[in-house]
mmCIF file of N, CA and C in Angstrom:
data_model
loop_
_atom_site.group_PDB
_atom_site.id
_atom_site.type_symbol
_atom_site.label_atom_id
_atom_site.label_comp_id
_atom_site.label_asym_id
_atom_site.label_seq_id
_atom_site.Cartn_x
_atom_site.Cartn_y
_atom_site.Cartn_z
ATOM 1 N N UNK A 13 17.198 98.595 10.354
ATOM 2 C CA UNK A 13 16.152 99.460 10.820
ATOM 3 C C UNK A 13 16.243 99.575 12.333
ATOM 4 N N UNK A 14 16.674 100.850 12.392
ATOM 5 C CA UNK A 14 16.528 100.913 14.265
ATOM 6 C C UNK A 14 15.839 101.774 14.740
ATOM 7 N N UNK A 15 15.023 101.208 15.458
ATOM 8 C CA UNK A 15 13.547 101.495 16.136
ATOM 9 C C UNK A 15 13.451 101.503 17.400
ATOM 10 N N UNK A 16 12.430 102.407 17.714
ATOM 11 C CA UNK A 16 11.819 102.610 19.131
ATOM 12 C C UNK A 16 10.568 102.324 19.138
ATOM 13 N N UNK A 17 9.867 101.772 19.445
ATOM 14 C CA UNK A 17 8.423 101.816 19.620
ATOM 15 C C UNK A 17 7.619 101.638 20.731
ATOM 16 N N UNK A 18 6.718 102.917 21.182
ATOM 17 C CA UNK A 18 6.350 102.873 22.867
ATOM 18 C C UNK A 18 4.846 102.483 22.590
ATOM 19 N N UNK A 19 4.303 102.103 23.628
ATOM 20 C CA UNK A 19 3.226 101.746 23.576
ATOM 21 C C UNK A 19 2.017 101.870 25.148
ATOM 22 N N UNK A 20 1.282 101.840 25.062
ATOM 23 C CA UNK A 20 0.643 101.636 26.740
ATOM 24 C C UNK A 20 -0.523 102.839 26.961
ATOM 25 N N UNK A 21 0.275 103.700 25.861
ATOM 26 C CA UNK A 21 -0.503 105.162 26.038
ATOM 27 C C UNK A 21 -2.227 104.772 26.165
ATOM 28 N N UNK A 22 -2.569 106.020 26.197
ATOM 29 C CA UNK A 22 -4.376 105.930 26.340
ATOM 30 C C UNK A 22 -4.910 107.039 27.072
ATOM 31 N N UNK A 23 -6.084 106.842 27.656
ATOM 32 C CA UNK A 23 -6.825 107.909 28.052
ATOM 33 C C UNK A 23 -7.744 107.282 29.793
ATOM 34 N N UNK A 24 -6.861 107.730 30.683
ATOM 35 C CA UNK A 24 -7.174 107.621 32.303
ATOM 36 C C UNK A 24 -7.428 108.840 32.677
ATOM 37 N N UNK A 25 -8.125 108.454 33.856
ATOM 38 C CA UNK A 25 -8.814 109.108 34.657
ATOM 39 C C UNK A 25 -7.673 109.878 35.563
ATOM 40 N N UNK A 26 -7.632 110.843 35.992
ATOM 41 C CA UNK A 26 -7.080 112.022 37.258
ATOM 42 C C UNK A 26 -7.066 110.926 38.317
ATOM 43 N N UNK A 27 -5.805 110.225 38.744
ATOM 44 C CA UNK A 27 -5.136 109.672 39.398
ATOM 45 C C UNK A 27 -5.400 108.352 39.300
ATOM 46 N N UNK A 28 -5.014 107.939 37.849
ATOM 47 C CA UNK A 28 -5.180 106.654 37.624
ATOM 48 C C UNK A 28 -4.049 106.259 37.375
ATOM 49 N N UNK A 29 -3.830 105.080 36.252
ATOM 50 C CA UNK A 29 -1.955 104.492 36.255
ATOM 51 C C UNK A 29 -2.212 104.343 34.690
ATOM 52 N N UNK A 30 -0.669 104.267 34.046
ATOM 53 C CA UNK A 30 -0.594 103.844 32.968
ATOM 54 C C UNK A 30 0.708 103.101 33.051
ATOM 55 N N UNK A 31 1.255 102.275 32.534
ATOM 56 C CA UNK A 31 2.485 101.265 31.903
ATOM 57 C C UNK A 31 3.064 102.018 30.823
ATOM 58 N N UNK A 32 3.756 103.137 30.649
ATOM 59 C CA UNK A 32 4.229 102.824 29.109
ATOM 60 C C UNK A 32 5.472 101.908 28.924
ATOM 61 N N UNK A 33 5.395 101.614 27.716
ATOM 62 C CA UNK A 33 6.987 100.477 27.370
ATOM 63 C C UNK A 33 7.509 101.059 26.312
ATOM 64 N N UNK A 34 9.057 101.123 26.087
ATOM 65 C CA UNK A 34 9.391 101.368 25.065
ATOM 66 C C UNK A 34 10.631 100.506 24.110
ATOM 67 N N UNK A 35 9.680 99.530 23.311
ATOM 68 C CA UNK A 35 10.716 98.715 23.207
ATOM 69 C C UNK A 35 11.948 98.611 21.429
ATOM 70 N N UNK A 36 12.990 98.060 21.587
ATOM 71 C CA UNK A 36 13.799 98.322 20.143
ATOM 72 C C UNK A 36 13.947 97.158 19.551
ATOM 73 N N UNK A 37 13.974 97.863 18.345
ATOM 74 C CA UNK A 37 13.719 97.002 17.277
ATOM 75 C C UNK A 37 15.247 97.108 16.412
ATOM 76 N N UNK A 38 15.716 96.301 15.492
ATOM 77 C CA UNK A 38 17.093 96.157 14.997
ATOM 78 C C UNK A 38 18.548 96.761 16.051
ATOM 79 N N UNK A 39 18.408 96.537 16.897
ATOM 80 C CA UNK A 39 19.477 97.074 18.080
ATOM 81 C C UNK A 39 18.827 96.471 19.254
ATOM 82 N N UNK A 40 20.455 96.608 20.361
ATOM 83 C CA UNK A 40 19.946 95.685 21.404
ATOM 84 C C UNK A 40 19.862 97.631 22.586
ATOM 85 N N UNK A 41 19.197 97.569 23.458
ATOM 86 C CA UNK A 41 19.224 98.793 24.154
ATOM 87 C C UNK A 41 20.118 98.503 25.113
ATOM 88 N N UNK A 42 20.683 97.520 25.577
ATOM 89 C CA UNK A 42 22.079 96.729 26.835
ATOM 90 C C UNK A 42 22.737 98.167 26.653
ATOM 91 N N UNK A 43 23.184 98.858 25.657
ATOM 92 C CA UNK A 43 24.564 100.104 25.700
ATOM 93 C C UNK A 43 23.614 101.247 25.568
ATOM 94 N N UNK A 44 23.021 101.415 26.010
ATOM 95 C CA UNK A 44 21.934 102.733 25.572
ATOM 96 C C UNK A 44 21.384 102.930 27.303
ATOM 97 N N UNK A 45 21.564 104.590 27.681
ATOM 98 C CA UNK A 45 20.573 105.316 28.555
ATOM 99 C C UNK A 45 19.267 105.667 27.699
ATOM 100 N N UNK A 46 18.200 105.124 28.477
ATOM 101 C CA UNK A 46 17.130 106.075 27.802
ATOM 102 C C UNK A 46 16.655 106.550 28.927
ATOM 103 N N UNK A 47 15.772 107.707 27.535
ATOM 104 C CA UNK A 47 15.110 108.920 28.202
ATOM 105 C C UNK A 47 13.437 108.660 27.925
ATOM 106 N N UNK A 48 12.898 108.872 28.794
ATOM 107 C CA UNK A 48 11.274 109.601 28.132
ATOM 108 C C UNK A 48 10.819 110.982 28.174
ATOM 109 N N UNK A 49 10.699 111.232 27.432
ATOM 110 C CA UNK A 49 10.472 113.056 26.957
ATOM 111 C C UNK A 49 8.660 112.606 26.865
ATOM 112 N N UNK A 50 8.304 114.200 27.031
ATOM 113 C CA UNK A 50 7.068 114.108 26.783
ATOM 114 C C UNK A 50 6.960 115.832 26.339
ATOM 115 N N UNK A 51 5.684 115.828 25.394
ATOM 116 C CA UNK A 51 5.352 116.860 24.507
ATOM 117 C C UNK A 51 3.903 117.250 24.532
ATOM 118 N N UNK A 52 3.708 118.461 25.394
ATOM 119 C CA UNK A 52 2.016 118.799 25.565
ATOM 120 C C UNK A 52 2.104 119.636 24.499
ATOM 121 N N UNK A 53 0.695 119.853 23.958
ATOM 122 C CA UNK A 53 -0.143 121.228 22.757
ATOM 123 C C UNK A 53 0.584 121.906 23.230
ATOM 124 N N UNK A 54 1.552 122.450 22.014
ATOM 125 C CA UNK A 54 1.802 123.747 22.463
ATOM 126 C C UNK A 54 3.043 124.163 23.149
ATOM 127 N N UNK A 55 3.869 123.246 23.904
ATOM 128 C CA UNK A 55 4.954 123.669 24.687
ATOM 129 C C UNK A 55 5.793 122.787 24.322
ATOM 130 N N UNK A 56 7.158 122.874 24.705
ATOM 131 C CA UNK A 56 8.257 122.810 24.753
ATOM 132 C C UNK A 56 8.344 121.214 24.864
ATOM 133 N N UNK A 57 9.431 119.997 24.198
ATOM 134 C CA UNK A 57 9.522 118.850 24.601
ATOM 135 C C UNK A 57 10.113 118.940 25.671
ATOM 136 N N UNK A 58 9.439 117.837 27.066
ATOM 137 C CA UNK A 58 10.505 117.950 28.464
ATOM 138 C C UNK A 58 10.779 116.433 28.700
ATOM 139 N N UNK A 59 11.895 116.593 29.222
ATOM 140 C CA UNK A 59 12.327 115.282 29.895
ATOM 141 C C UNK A 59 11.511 114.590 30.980
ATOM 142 N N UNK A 60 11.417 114.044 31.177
ATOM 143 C CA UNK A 60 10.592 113.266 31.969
ATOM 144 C C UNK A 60 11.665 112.031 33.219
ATOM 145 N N UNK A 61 12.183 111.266 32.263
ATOM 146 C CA UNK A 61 13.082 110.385 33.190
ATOM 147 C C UNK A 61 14.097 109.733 32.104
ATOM 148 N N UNK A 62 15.295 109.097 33.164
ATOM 149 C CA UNK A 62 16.449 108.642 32.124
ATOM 150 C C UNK A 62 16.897 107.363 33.137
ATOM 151 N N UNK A 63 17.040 106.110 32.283
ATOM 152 C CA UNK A 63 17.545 105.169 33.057
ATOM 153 C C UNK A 63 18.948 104.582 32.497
ATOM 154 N N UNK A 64 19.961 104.655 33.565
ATOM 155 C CA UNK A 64 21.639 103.932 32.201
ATOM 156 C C UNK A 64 20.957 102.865 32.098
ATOM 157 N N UNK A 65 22.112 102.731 31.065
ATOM 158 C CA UNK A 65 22.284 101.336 30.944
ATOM 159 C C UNK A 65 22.175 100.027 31.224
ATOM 160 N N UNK A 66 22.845 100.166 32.125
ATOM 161 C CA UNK A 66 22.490 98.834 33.071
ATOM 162 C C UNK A 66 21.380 98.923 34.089
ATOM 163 N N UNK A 67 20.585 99.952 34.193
ATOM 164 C CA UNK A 67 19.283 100.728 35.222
ATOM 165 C C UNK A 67 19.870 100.957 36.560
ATOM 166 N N UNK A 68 21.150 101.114 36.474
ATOM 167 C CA UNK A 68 22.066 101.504 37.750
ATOM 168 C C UNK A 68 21.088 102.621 38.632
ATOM 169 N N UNK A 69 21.151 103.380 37.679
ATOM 170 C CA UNK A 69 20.835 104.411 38.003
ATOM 171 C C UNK A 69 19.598 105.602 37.447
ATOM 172 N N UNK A 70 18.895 106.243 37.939
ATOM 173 C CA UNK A 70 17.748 106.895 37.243
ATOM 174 C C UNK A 70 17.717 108.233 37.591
ATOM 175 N N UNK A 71 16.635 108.990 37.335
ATOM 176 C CA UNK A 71 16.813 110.563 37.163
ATOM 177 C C UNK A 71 15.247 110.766 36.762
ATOM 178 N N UNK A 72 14.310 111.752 37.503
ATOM 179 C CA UNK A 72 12.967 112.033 36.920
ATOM 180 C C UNK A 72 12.771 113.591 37.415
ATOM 181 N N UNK A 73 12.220 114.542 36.225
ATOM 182 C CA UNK A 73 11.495 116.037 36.634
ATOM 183 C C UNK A 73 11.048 115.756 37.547
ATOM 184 N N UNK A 74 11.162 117.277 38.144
ATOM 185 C CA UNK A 74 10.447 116.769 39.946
ATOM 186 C C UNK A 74 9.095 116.811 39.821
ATOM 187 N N UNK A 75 8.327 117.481 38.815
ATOM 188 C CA UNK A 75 7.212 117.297 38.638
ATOM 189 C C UNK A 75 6.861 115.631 38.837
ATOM 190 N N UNK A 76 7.360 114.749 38.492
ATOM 191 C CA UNK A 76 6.859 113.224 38.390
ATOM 192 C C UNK A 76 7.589 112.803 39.577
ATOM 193 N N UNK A 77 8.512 113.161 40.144
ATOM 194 C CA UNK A 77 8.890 111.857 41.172
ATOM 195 C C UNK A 77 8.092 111.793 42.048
ATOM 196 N N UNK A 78 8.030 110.636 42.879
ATOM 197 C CA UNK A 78 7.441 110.019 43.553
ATOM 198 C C UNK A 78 5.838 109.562 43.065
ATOM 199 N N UNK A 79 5.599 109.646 41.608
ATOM 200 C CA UNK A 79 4.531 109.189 41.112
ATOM 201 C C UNK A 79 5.153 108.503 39.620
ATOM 202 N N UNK A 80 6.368 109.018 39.155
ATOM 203 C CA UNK A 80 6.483 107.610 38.128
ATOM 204 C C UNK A 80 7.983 107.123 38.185
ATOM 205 N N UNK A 81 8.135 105.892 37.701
ATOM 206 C CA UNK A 81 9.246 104.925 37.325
ATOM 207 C C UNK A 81 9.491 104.209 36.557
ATOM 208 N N UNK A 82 10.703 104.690 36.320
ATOM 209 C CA UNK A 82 11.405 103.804 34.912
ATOM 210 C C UNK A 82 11.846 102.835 35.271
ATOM 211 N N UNK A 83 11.901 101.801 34.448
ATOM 212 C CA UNK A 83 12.738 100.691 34.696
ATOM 213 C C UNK A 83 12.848 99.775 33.238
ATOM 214 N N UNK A 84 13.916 98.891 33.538
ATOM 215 C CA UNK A 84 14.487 98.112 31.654
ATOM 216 C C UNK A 84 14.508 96.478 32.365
ATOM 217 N N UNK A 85 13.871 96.272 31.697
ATOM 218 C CA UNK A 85 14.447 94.693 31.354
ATOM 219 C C UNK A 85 15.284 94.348 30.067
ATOM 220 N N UNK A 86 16.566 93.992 30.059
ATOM 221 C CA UNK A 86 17.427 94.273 28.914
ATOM 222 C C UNK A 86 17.059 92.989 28.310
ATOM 223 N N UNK A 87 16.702 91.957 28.564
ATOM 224 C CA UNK A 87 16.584 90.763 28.267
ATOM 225 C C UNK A 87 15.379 90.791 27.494
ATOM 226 N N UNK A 88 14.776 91.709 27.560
ATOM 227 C CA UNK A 88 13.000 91.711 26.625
ATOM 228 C C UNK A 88 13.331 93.197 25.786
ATOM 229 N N UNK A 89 14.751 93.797 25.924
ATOM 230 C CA UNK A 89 14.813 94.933 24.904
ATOM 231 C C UNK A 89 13.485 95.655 25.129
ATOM 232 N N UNK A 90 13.450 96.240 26.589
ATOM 233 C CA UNK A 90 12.539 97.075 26.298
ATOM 234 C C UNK A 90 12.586 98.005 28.051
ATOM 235 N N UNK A 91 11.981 98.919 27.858
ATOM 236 C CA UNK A 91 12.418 100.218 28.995
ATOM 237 C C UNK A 91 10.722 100.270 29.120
ATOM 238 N N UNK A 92 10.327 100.760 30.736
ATOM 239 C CA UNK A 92 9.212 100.995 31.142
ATOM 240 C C UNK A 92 9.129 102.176 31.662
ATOM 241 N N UNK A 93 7.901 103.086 31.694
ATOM 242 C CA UNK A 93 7.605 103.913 32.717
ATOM 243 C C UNK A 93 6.177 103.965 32.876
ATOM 244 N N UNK A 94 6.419 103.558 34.328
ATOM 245 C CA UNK A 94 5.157 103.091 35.064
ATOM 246 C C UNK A 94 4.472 104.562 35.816
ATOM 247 N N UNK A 95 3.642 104.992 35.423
ATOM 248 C CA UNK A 95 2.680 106.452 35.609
ATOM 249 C C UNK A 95 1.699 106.146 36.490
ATOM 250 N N UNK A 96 1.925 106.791 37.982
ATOM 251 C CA UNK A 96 0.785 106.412 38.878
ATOM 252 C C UNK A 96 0.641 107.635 39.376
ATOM 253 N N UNK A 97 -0.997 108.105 39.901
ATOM 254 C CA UNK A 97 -1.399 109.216 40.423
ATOM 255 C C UNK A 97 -1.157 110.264 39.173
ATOM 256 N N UNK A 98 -1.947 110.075 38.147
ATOM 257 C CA UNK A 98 -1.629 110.965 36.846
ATOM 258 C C UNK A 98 -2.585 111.891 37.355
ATOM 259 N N UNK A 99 -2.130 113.213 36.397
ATOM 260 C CA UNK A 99 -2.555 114.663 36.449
ATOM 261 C C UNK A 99 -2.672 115.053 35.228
ATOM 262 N N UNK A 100 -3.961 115.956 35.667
ATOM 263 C CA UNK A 100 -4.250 116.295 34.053
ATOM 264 C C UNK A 100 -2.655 117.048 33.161
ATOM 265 N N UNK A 101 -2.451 117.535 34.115
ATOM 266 C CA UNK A 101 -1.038 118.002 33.351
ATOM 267 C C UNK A 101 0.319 117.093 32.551
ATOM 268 N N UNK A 102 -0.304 115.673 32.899
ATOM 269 C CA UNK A 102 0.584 114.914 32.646
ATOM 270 C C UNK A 102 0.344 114.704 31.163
ATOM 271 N N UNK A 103 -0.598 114.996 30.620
ATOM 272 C CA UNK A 103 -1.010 114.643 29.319
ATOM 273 C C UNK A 103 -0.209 114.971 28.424
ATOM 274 N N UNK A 104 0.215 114.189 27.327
ATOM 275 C CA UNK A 104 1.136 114.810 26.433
ATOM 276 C C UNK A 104 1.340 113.472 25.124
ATOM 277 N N UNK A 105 1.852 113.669 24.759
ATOM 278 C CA UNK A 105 2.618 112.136 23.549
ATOM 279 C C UNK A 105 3.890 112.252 24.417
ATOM 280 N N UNK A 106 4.165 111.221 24.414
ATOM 281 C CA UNK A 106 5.386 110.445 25.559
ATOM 282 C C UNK A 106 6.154 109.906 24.430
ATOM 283 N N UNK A 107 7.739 110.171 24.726
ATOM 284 C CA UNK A 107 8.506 109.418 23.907
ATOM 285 C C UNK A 107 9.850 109.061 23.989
ATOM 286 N N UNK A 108 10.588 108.031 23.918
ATOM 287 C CA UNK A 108 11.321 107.268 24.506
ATOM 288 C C UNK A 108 12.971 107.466 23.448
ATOM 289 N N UNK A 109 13.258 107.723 23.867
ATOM 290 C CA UNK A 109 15.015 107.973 23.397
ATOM 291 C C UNK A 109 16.292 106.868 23.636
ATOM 292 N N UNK A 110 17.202 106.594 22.706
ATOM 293 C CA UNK A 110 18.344 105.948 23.223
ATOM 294 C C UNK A 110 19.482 106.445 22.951
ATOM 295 N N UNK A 111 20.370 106.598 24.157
ATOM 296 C CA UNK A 111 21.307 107.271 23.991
ATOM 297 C C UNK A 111 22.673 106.478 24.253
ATOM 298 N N UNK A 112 23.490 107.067 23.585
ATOM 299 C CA UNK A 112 25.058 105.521 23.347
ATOM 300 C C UNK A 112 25.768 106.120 24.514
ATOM 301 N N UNK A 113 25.252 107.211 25.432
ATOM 302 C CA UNK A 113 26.355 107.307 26.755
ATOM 303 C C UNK A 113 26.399 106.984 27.598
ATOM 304 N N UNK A 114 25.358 106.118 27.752
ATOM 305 C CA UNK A 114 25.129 105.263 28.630
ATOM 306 C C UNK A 114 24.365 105.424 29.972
ATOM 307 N N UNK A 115 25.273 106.516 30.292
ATOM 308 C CA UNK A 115 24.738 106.751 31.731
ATOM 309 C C UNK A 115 23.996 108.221 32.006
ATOM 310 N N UNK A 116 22.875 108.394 32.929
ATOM 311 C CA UNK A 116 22.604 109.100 33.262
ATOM 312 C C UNK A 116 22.783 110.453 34.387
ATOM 313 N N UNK A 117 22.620 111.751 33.879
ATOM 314 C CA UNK A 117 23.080 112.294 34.804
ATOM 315 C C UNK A 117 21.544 112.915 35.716
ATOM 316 N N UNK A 118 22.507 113.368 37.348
ATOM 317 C CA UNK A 118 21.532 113.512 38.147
ATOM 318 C C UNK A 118 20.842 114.595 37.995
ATOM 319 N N UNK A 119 21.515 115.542 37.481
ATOM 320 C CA UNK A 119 21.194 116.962 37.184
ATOM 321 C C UNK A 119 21.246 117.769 36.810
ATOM 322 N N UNK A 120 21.322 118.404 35.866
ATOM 323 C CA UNK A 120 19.807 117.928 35.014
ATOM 324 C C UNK A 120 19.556 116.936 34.187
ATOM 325 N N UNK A 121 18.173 116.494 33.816
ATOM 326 C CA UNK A 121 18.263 115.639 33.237
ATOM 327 C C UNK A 121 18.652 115.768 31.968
ATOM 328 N N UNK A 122 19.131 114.928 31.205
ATOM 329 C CA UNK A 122 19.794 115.061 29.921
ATOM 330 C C UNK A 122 18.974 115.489 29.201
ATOM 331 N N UNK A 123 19.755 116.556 27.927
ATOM 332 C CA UNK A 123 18.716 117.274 26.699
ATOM 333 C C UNK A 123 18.269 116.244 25.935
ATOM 334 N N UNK A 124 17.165 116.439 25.424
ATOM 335 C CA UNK A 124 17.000 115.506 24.140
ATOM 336 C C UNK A 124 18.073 115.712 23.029
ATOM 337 N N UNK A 125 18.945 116.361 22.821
ATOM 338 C CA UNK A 125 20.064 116.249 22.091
ATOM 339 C C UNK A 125 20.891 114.842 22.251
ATOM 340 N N UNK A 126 21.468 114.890 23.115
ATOM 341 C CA UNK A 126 22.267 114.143 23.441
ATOM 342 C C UNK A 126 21.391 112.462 23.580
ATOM 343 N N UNK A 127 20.330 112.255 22.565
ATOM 344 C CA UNK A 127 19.503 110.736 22.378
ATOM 345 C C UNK A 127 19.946 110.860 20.921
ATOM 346 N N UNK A 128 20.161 109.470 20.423
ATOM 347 C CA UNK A 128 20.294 109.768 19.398
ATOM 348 C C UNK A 128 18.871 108.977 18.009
ATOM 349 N N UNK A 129 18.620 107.417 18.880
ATOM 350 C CA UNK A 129 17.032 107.580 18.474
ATOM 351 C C UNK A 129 15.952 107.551 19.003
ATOM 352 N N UNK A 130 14.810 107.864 18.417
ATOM 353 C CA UNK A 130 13.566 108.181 18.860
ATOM 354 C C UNK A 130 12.071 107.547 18.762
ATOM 355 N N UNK A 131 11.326 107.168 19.373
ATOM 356 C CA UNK A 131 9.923 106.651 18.722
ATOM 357 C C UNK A 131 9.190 107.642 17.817
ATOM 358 N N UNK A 132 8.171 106.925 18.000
ATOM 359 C CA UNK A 132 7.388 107.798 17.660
ATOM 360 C C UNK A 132 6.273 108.576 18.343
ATOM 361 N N UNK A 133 6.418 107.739 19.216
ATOM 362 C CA UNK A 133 5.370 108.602 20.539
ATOM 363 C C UNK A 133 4.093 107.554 20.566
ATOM 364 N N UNK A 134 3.483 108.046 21.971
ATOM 365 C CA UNK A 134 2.371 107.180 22.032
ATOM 366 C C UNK A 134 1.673 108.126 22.940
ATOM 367 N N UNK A 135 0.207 108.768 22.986
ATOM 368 C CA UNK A 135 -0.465 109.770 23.666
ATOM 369 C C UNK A 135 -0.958 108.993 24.627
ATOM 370 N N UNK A 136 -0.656 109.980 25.640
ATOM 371 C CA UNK A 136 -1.744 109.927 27.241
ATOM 372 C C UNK A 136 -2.011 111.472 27.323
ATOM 373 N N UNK A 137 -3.404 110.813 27.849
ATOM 374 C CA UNK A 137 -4.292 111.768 27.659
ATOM 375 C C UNK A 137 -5.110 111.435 29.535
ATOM 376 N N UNK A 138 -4.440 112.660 30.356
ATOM 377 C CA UNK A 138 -5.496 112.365 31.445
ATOM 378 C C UNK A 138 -6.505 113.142 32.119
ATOM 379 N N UNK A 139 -7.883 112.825 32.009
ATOM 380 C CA UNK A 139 -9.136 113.618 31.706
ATOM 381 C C UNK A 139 -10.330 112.794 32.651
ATOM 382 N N UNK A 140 -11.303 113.672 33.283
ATOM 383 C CA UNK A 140 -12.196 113.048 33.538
ATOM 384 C C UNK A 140 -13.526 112.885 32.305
#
């Protein structure tokens, strides 16, 4: 059974923080880039951020940089993205991908094609 499962989601306030984690289950994520995609009512799934493998290296929509970050601890099998200064626009089900190529590219960020598994999502919701 190989699994993703994110967690952290919830419901903050217009420039508050959230933790999400996304951690695997029957597989180790050490050979895997992941991605976090996120999916508002209604529109299109978007990428959000991608960290390789080894967290060499990262990649985030410019919409989020300089307000969120990914990061892996391979040793706890599990990938973070840390959400600070959220916007209502940020709201969506968030969801975490692993991909066997390891590495991330700068630009653009990788399709959700190219992940090959997926969670199931976990909603943030940011609202006063």
């Amino acid at each position: 059974q190989l699994q993703l499962v994110e967690s952290g989601g919830g419901l903050v306030q217009p420039g508050g923080s959230l933790r999400l984690s996304c951690a695997a289950s029957g597989f180790t994520l050490d050979y895997y880039a992941i991605g976090w995609f996120r999916q508002a009512p209604g529109k299109e799934r978007e990428g959000v951020s991608c960290i390789s493998s080894s967290g060499g290296s990262t990649n985030y929509r410019d919409s989020v940089k300089g307000r969120f970050t990914i990061s892996r601890d391979n040793a706890k099998n599990t990938v973070y993205l840390q959400m600070n200064s959220l916007k209502p626009e940020d709201t969506a089900v968030y969801y975490c991908a692993a991909d066997p190529k390891r590495s991330c590219t700068q630009a653009p960020l990788k399709p959700a094609t190219w992940y090959d598994y997926w969670g199931q999502g976990t909603q943030v919701t940011v609202s006063s």
